[in-house]
Coordinates of C-alpha atoms in Angstrom, one line a residue:
Chain A
M1 CA 14.5 51.3 -13.8
Q2 CA 14.2 48.5 -16.2
K3 CA 12.1 45.7 -14.6
K4 CA 12.8 43.2 -17.2
I5 CA 16.3 41.9 -16.6
G6 CA 16.5 39.1 -19.2
K7 CA 14.5 37.4 -21.9
Q8 CA 12.4 35.5 -19.3
T9 CA 13.0 37.2 -16.0
V10 CA 11.6 40.3 -14.3
K11 CA 12.8 41.9 -11.1
L12 CA 9.9 43.5 -9.3
Q13 CA 10.6 47.1 -8.4
N14 CA 8.3 47.2 -5.4
P15 CA 8.1 43.6 -4.5
P16 CA 4.7 42.6 -3.2
T17 CA 4.3 40.8 0.1
I18 CA 2.6 37.4 0.5
T19 CA 0.4 38.6 3.4
S20 CA -1.5 35.4 4.1
T21 CA -2.1 32.0 2.7
Y22 CA -4.6 29.2 3.1
A23 CA -4.2 25.5 2.3
I24 CA -7.1 23.0 2.3
V25 CA -6.6 19.4 1.4
G26 CA -8.5 16.1 1.1
P27 CA -8.4 13.2 3.5
K28 CA -5.5 11.3 1.9
E29 CA -3.3 14.4 1.9
G30 CA -4.3 14.9 5.5
Q31 CA -2.7 11.6 6.3
G32 CA 0.6 12.6 4.6
P33 CA 3.8 13.9 6.2
L34 CA 2.8 17.6 5.8
A35 CA -0.6 17.2 7.5
E36 CA 0.1 19.6 10.4
F37 CA 0.8 22.5 8.0
F38 CA -2.6 22.5 6.3
D39 CA -5.3 25.0 7.5
Q40 CA -8.1 22.6 6.8
I41 CA -8.3 18.8 6.2
L42 CA -11.5 17.4 4.7
E43 CA -13.0 14.2 6.2
D44 CA -14.9 13.5 3.0
D45 CA -13.7 14.4 -0.5
Y46 CA -17.2 15.3 -1.6
F47 CA -17.0 18.2 0.9
G48 CA -20.7 18.1 1.4
E49 CA -21.5 18.5 -2.3
E50 CA -23.1 16.2 -4.7
S51 CA -20.3 16.0 -7.3
W52 CA -16.6 16.2 -7.3
E53 CA -16.6 19.2 -9.6
K54 CA -18.7 21.1 -7.1
A55 CA -16.5 19.9 -4.3
E56 CA -13.4 21.2 -6.1
S57 CA -15.0 24.6 -6.7
K58 CA -15.9 24.8 -3.0
L59 CA -12.2 24.1 -2.3
I60 CA -11.2 27.2 -4.2
K61 CA -13.9 29.2 -2.6
E62 CA -13.0 28.2 0.9
A63 CA -9.2 28.7 0.3
V64 CA -9.8 32.2 -1.0
K65 CA -12.1 33.1 1.9
G66 CA -9.6 31.6 4.4
A67 CA -6.6 33.5 2.9
I68 CA -8.5 36.8 2.8
K69 CA -9.8 36.3 6.4
S70 CA -6.3 35.8 7.8
S71 CA -5.0 38.8 5.8
G72 CA -7.4 40.9 7.8
L73 CA -8.6 42.6 4.6
D74 CA -12.2 43.1 3.6
I75 CA -13.1 41.0 0.6
G76 CA -14.1 44.2 -1.2
K77 CA -10.5 45.4 -1.0
I78 CA -9.2 42.6 -3.2
D79 CA -8.7 44.1 -6.7
Y80 CA -8.2 40.9 -8.6
M81 CA -8.6 37.1 -8.3
F82 CA -6.2 35.1 -10.5
A83 CA -7.3 31.5 -10.6
G84 CA -7.1 28.4 -12.7
D85 CA -7.5 24.6 -12.4
L86 CA -7.4 21.4 -14.4
L87 CA -11.0 20.9 -15.3
N88 CA -12.3 21.7 -18.8
Q89 CA -13.0 25.5 -19.2
I90 CA -11.6 26.0 -15.7
I91 CA -15.0 25.5 -14.1
S92 CA -13.7 25.1 -10.6
S93 CA -12.3 28.6 -10.7
S94 CA -15.0 30.4 -12.5
F95 CA -17.8 28.8 -10.4
A96 CA -15.9 29.9 -7.2
A97 CA -15.5 33.4 -8.7
R98 CA -19.2 33.5 -9.3
A99 CA -19.8 33.2 -5.6
L100 CA -16.9 35.4 -4.5
Q101 CA -17.7 38.4 -6.8
I102 CA -14.0 39.5 -7.0
P103 CA -12.9 40.8 -10.4
F104 CA -11.7 37.6 -11.9
I105 CA -9.0 36.6 -14.4
G106 CA -9.0 32.9 -15.3
L107 CA -5.7 31.2 -16.1
Y108 CA -4.6 27.9 -17.4
G109 CA -1.2 26.6 -16.8
A110 CA -2.1 23.0 -15.8
C111 CA -0.1 22.1 -12.7
S112 CA 2.0 25.2 -13.0
T113 CA -1.0 27.4 -12.3
M114 CA 0.1 28.4 -8.8
A115 CA 3.2 30.0 -10.2
V116 CA 1.2 31.6 -13.1
S117 CA -1.3 33.1 -10.7
L118 CA 1.4 34.4 -8.4
S119 CA 3.3 35.9 -11.4
M120 CA 0.2 37.7 -12.5
G121 CA -0.9 38.8 -9.1
A122 CA 2.6 40.2 -8.3
M123 CA 3.1 41.9 -11.6
V124 CA -0.3 43.6 -11.5
I125 CA 0.6 45.0 -8.0
D126 CA 4.1 46.1 -9.1
G127 CA 2.6 47.7 -12.2
G128 CA 0.4 49.9 -10.0
F129 CA -2.9 48.4 -11.2
A130 CA -3.8 46.8 -7.9
E131 CA -3.0 46.9 -4.2
N132 CA -4.3 43.5 -3.2
T133 CA -4.7 40.4 -5.2
V134 CA -5.6 36.8 -4.4
C135 CA -3.9 34.0 -6.3
V136 CA -5.4 30.5 -6.2
T137 CA -5.6 27.1 -7.8
S138 CA -7.0 23.6 -7.1
S139 CA -7.1 20.0 -8.2
H140 CA -9.2 17.1 -7.1
F141 CA -8.2 13.5 -7.5
S142 CA -11.6 12.2 -8.5
S143 CA -12.6 15.0 -10.9
A144 CA -9.1 14.8 -12.6
E145 CA -9.2 11.0 -12.9
R146 CA -12.6 11.0 -14.7
Q147 CA -11.5 13.7 -17.1
Y148 CA -8.0 12.4 -17.9
R149 CA -8.1 8.7 -17.2
F150 CA -10.5 6.0 -16.1
P151 CA -13.7 5.8 -14.0
L152 CA -12.7 5.4 -10.4
E153 CA -14.4 2.0 -9.9
Q154 CA -12.7 0.5 -12.9
G155 CA -10.1 -2.2 -11.9
V156 CA -7.0 -1.0 -13.7
Q157 CA -3.4 -1.2 -12.7
R158 CA -1.4 2.1 -12.6
P159 CA 2.2 1.9 -13.9
P160 CA 4.9 2.3 -11.2
Y161 CA 5.8 5.7 -12.5
A162 CA 2.3 7.1 -12.4
Q163 CA 1.5 10.0 -10.0
W164 CA -1.4 10.7 -7.7
T165 CA -3.5 13.9 -8.3
V166 CA -3.6 15.9 -5.1
T167 CA -7.1 16.9 -3.7
G168 CA -6.6 20.4 -2.4
S169 CA -6.5 24.1 -3.0
G170 CA -4.0 26.8 -2.0
A171 CA -4.6 30.5 -2.0
A172 CA -2.3 33.4 -1.3
V173 CA -3.2 37.1 -0.8
L174 CA -0.6 39.5 -2.2
T175 CA -0.4 43.1 -1.0
K176 CA 1.5 46.1 -2.1
Y177 CA 2.6 47.1 1.3
G178 CA 3.8 44.5 3.8
E179 CA 6.7 43.0 5.6
G180 CA 7.4 40.0 3.5
P181 CA 7.9 37.3 2.4
Y182 CA 8.3 39.2 -0.8
I183 CA 8.0 38.1 -4.4
T184 CA 11.2 39.5 -5.9
H185 CA 11.8 37.9 -9.2
I186 CA 9.7 36.0 -11.7
T187 CA 11.1 33.8 -14.5
T188 CA 8.4 32.9 -17.0
G189 CA 8.9 29.6 -18.7
K190 CA 9.0 28.6 -22.4
I191 CA 7.3 25.5 -23.6
V192 CA 9.8 22.6 -23.6
D193 CA 9.0 19.3 -25.2
F194 CA 11.5 16.4 -25.3
G195 CA 9.0 14.1 -27.0
I196 CA 7.4 12.1 -24.1
K197 CA 4.0 10.8 -25.2
D198 CA 3.0 8.7 -22.3
A199 CA 0.5 10.7 -20.3
N200 CA 1.3 8.7 -17.2
N201 CA 5.0 9.7 -17.4
M202 CA 4.5 13.4 -16.6
G203 CA 7.6 13.7 -14.3
A204 CA 9.9 12.8 -17.2
A205 CA 7.9 15.1 -19.6
M206 CA 8.1 18.1 -17.3
A207 CA 11.6 17.8 -16.0
P208 CA 13.3 19.4 -19.0
A209 CA 10.9 22.4 -18.7
A210 CA 12.0 22.8 -15.0
V211 CA 15.6 22.6 -16.0
D212 CA 15.1 25.2 -18.8
T213 CA 13.5 27.7 -16.4
I214 CA 15.8 27.2 -13.5
S215 CA 18.9 27.6 -15.7
A216 CA 17.3 30.7 -17.3
H217 CA 16.7 32.1 -13.9
F218 CA 20.3 31.6 -12.8
N219 CA 21.6 33.1 -16.1
E220 CA 19.4 36.1 -16.1
T221 CA 19.6 37.0 -12.4
G222 CA 23.3 36.2 -12.0
R223 CA 22.4 34.0 -9.0
N224 CA 23.6 30.5 -8.4
P225 CA 22.0 27.6 -6.6
G226 CA 23.9 28.5 -3.4
Y227 CA 21.9 31.8 -3.2
Y228 CA 18.7 29.9 -2.2
D229 CA 17.9 28.0 1.0
L230 CA 15.5 25.8 -1.0
I231 CA 14.6 25.2 -4.6
V232 CA 11.4 23.4 -5.0
T233 CA 9.7 22.2 -8.1
G234 CA 5.9 21.6 -8.5
D235 CA 5.0 18.0 -9.2
L236 CA 7.9 16.2 -10.9
A237 CA 7.7 13.4 -8.3
T238 CA 10.5 10.9 -7.7
I239 CA 11.5 10.2 -11.4
G240 CA 11.2 13.8 -12.6
R241 CA 13.2 15.0 -9.6
E242 CA 16.1 12.7 -10.4
I243 CA 16.0 13.7 -14.1
T244 CA 16.0 17.4 -13.1
I245 CA 19.1 17.0 -10.9
D246 CA 21.0 15.2 -13.7
L247 CA 20.0 17.5 -16.5
L248 CA 20.9 20.6 -14.4
K249 CA 24.3 19.0 -13.8
K250 CA 24.8 19.0 -17.5
E251 CA 24.0 22.7 -17.5
G252 CA 26.6 23.3 -14.9
Y253 CA 24.3 23.7 -11.8
Y254 CA 24.5 21.4 -8.8
I255 CA 21.3 21.8 -6.8
E256 CA 20.9 18.4 -5.2
A257 CA 21.7 19.6 -1.6
I258 CA 19.0 22.3 -1.6
Y259 CA 16.4 20.8 -3.9
N260 CA 13.1 19.1 -3.4
D261 CA 9.9 18.6 -5.2
C262 CA 6.4 19.1 -3.8
G263 CA 5.2 15.9 -5.4
C264 CA 7.9 14.0 -3.3
M265 CA 7.0 15.9 -0.1
I266 CA 3.2 15.6 0.1
F267 CA 2.7 11.9 0.3
D268 CA 4.5 9.0 1.9
N269 CA 4.7 7.1 -1.4
I270 CA 5.3 3.7 0.1
K271 CA 2.7 3.8 2.9
Q272 CA 0.1 5.7 0.9
D273 CA 0.6 3.8 -2.3
T274 CA 1.0 6.9 -4.5
H275 CA 3.7 5.4 -6.7
A276 CA 6.0 8.2 -8.0
G277 CA 4.3 10.9 -5.9
G278 CA 1.8 13.7 -6.0
S279 CA 0.7 15.8 -9.0
G280 CA -2.0 18.3 -10.0
C281 CA -2.3 22.1 -9.5
G282 CA -3.2 21.5 -5.9
C283 CA 0.1 19.7 -5.2
S284 CA 2.4 22.7 -5.4
A285 CA -0.3 25.1 -4.2
V286 CA -0.9 23.4 -0.9
V287 CA 2.8 22.6 -0.3
L288 CA 3.7 26.3 -0.9
N289 CA 0.7 27.9 0.9
G290 CA 0.8 25.4 3.7
Y291 CA 4.2 24.0 4.6
L292 CA 6.7 26.4 2.8
Y293 CA 4.9 29.6 3.7
N294 CA 5.0 28.4 7.3
Q295 CA 8.7 27.7 7.1
M296 CA 9.3 31.2 5.7
K297 CA 7.3 32.9 8.4
K298 CA 9.2 31.0 11.0
G299 CA 12.5 32.0 9.4
D300 CA 13.7 28.5 8.6
I301 CA 13.6 29.3 4.9
K302 CA 14.7 32.8 3.9
K303 CA 15.2 32.5 0.2
L304 CA 13.0 30.2 -1.8
L305 CA 12.8 29.5 -5.5
F306 CA 9.4 28.0 -6.2
V307 CA 9.2 26.4 -9.7
A308 CA 5.7 25.1 -10.5
T309 CA 5.6 22.7 -13.5
G310 CA 2.8 22.0 -15.9
A311 CA 2.1 19.4 -18.5
L312 CA 0.0 21.1 -21.1
L313 CA -1.7 18.1 -22.7
S314 CA -5.3 17.2 -23.1
P315 CA -7.0 13.8 -23.4
I316 CA -7.6 14.6 -27.1
S317 CA -4.0 15.6 -27.8
S318 CA -2.9 12.3 -26.3
W319 CA -5.3 10.3 -28.4
Q320 CA -4.0 12.0 -31.5
G321 CA -0.5 10.8 -30.6
E322 CA 0.9 14.3 -29.7
S323 CA 3.8 14.6 -27.3
I324 CA 3.4 16.5 -24.0
P325 CA 4.3 20.3 -24.2
S326 CA 5.6 21.2 -20.7
I327 CA 6.3 24.4 -18.9
A328 CA 7.7 25.7 -15.6
H329 CA 7.6 29.1 -14.0
A330 CA 10.0 30.2 -11.3
I331 CA 9.1 32.6 -8.5
A332 CA 11.7 33.9 -6.1
I333 CA 10.3 34.5 -2.7
E334 CA 12.5 36.2 -0.1
S335 CA 12.1 37.2 3.5
T336 CA 14.0 40.5 3.0
I337 CA 14.7 42.8 0.1
Chain B
M1 CA 19.2 25.5 -21.7
K2 CA 22.2 24.3 -23.6
N3 CA 21.7 20.5 -23.7
V4 CA 18.6 20.0 -25.8
M5 CA 17.8 16.4 -26.7
N6 CA 15.6 14.9 -29.3
S7 CA 13.0 12.3 -28.3
K8 CA 15.3 9.3 -29.0
E9 CA 18.2 10.8 -27.0
Y10 CA 15.9 11.7 -24.1
E11 CA 14.2 8.3 -24.1
K12 CA 17.6 6.7 -23.7
F13 CA 18.6 9.2 -21.1
I14 CA 15.7 8.5 -18.8
Q15 CA 15.6 4.7 -19.4
S16 CA 17.8 3.9 -16.4
K17 CA 15.7 6.1 -14.1
M18 CA 12.3 4.5 -14.9
P19 CA 11.1 2.0 -12.3
K20 CA 10.9 -1.5 -13.8
P21 CA 7.4 -3.0 -13.8
K22 CA 7.2 -6.1 -11.6
T23 CA 6.4 -8.4 -14.4
L24 CA 6.9 -11.7 -12.6
K25 CA 4.8 -10.6 -9.6
N26 CA 2.1 -9.2 -11.9
C27 CA 2.0 -12.4 -13.9
I28 CA 1.7 -14.6 -10.8
M29 CA -1.1 -12.4 -9.4
A30 CA -2.9 -12.4 -12.8
F31 CA -2.6 -16.2 -13.0
I32 CA -4.0 -16.7 -9.5
V33 CA -6.9 -14.2 -9.7
G34 CA -7.8 -15.1 -13.3
G35 CA -7.6 -18.7 -12.4
L36 CA -9.9 -18.3 -9.4
F37 CA -12.5 -16.6 -11.6
S38 CA -12.2 -19.5 -14.1
D39 CA -12.6 -22.0 -11.3
L40 CA -15.7 -20.2 -10.1
G41 CA -17.0 -20.3 -13.7
Q42 CA -16.3 -24.0 -13.9
L43 CA -18.0 -24.6 -10.6
I44 CA -21.2 -22.8 -11.7
T45 CA -21.1 -24.8 -15.0
D46 CA -20.8 -28.1 -13.2
V47 CA -23.7 -27.2 -10.9
F48 CA -25.9 -26.3 -13.9
K49 CA -24.9 -29.6 -15.7
K50 CA -25.7 -31.6 -12.6
N51 CA -29.1 -30.1 -12.5
E52 CA -29.7 -31.3 -16.1
F53 CA -29.5 -28.0 -17.9
N54 CA -28.5 -28.3 -21.6
A55 CA -25.2 -26.9 -23.0
D56 CA -26.7 -23.6 -24.2
Q57 CA -28.5 -23.0 -21.0
T58 CA -25.4 -23.8 -18.9
A59 CA -23.2 -21.5 -21.0
A60 CA -25.7 -18.6 -20.8
G61 CA -26.4 -19.2 -17.1
T62 CA -22.7 -19.2 -16.2
A63 CA -22.1 -16.0 -18.1
I64 CA -25.1 -14.3 -16.5
I65 CA -24.0 -15.2 -13.0
L66 CA -20.4 -14.1 -13.6
V67 CA -21.4 -10.8 -15.1
F68 CA -23.7 -10.2 -12.2
L69 CA -20.9 -10.9 -9.8
G70 CA -18.5 -8.5 -11.6
A71 CA -21.2 -5.8 -11.5
L72 CA -21.9 -6.4 -7.9
L73 CA -18.2 -6.3 -6.9
T74 CA -17.8 -3.0 -8.9
G75 CA -20.9 -1.5 -7.2
V76 CA -19.7 -2.2 -3.7
G77 CA -16.2 -0.9 -4.5
I78 CA -14.2 -4.1 -4.4
Y79 CA -13.4 -4.7 -8.1
D80 CA -11.1 -1.6 -8.5
R81 CA -9.1 -2.7 -5.5
L82 CA -8.9 -6.2 -6.9
G83 CA -7.8 -4.8 -10.3
K84 CA -4.9 -2.9 -8.7
F85 CA -3.0 -6.1 -7.9
A86 CA -4.6 -8.6 -10.2
G87 CA -4.1 -6.7 -13.4
A88 CA -5.1 -8.7 -16.4
G89 CA -6.3 -11.4 -14.1
S90 CA -9.4 -9.4 -13.3
I91 CA -9.7 -7.5 -16.6
V92 CA -9.7 -10.4 -19.1
P93 CA -12.4 -12.7 -17.5
I94 CA -16.1 -11.7 -18.2
T95 CA -16.3 -10.2 -14.8
G96 CA -13.8 -7.5 -16.0
F97 CA -16.1 -6.8 -18.9
A98 CA -19.0 -6.2 -16.5
N99 CA -16.7 -3.9 -14.5
S100 CA -15.8 -1.9 -17.5
I101 CA -19.5 -1.1 -18.2
V102 CA -20.7 -0.7 -14.7
S103 CA -17.9 1.6 -13.5
P104 CA -18.5 4.4 -16.1
A105 CA -22.3 4.0 -15.6
M106 CA -21.7 4.8 -11.9
E107 CA -19.2 7.5 -12.6
F108 CA -21.3 9.5 -15.0
K109 CA -24.7 9.1 -13.2
R110 CA -24.4 12.8 -12.1
E111 CA -24.5 14.0 -15.7
G112 CA -28.0 12.4 -16.0
F113 CA -29.4 9.3 -17.6
V114 CA -29.0 10.4 -21.2
F115 CA -25.8 12.4 -21.4
G116 CA -24.2 10.6 -18.5
V117 CA -25.1 7.0 -18.0
G118 CA -26.4 6.4 -21.6
A119 CA -23.7 8.2 -23.5
R120 CA -20.8 7.1 -21.4
M121 CA -21.6 3.6 -20.3
F122 CA -19.7 2.0 -23.2
T123 CA -16.7 4.4 -23.3
V124 CA -14.4 1.6 -22.1
A125 CA -16.3 -1.5 -23.4
G126 CA -17.4 0.1 -26.6
P127 CA -14.2 -0.5 -28.6
V128 CA -14.1 -4.1 -27.3
L129 CA -17.7 -4.7 -28.5
I130 CA -17.1 -3.0 -31.9
Y131 CA -14.0 -5.0 -32.8
G132 CA -15.2 -8.2 -31.1
I133 CA -18.4 -8.2 -33.1
S134 CA -16.7 -7.1 -36.3
T135 CA -14.2 -9.9 -36.0
S136 CA -17.0 -12.5 -35.4
I137 CA -18.7 -11.3 -38.5
I138 CA -15.6 -11.6 -40.6
I139 CA -14.8 -15.0 -39.2
G140 CA -18.5 -16.0 -39.8
I141 CA -18.2 -15.0 -43.5
I142 CA -15.0 -16.9 -43.9
H143 CA -16.6 -20.0 -42.3
Y144 CA -19.7 -19.7 -44.5
L145 CA -17.7 -19.3 -47.7
F146 CA -14.9 -21.9 -47.2
F147 CA -16.0 -24.6 -44.8

């Protein structure tokens, strides 16, 4: 049977199960509307470490350990760890992998990394190269700010469309045998760039990528928006979400009734002063592995299309006046096959 | 996707969806906070003058005290909160200049005193210094040659 069913989409022959997940978040996320769905909420975003980078790496380590523990598997049974983050040379991931000693494949997909790691973890299992994999990503508000923007204590005003990087990490253990929820289809995104250059305006930069991937997913699977209980994008936040709805209408897909964005779900933007909403790899990772996984286990969501979005810029590319290449990957997660 | 747009078309498409900056509110806040800093500077200047310091001493003393205040407020974590609503009102005065040097110095302490504090301290203020000093030199030369 041909697994590849379109230019961008694969249908997994033996869909792996998401056996367990773990979501760990910072104090601010712990005050947000999804607080009750997180496995661990930090009181202090240093997490007992002396730097934010070390704290972020510890987030990954703890998320992986937590997810493996609740899967009931021994850590030695995990064949691969797929991980990535926002920091230069993905140090949060590799330093966590140094401690965990699981065969490690580092990924970079900016804020789309949760979907990249799930894609890889699922395909490797379906391909017969592994039985159990762990997929993880993280971000940390303070380590991201200092790399991409300004020192924290500098008194600058953020534009109203800016987003707030989520402090948190989400991990998922995928296994070959299990009773679901299953990863059934993967639509890998292409880079889309509509020319946005303002690094604060990431929702608008990434929305066309989400639209491109979602419409490719529908075209290649023959499904339509009605098939899913929920379509959720990664971190487009309020402005990107609105643009996505309108652009998809032009493509002939009406998703508004069943569509949300993790960046709009994680914070109460008005009370928490997070402007347009959440962003960062951790945003979609903790919403998926915390809230959404919980809803699937309960049976409130049976068919989910998870579309994590990434802005593949760097501070250097911004200084050189480049626009923001963006990407989105879609993962179909279903309770039954 | 069928409807690909170029950057101009897309810019136009998203325009109505972008939140408008609250220009009037921002201007008023900047006016008040910037004005208060200036008042404080004036007060310090007057106190110096009253105590019979000369003009040079008064100017230097006022700048020193304001820079110290900016640094102190940055160190105790107040200046960034002030900047959030004051905008240019807290960036433009000399206290903002102190903030722009002290905040990276604090931030990069963990990378050590050479590669951290030393190398990064002027990441924000550096360009201001470079072009500020360059402009003064050019103006100085013009003044020397023509006046």
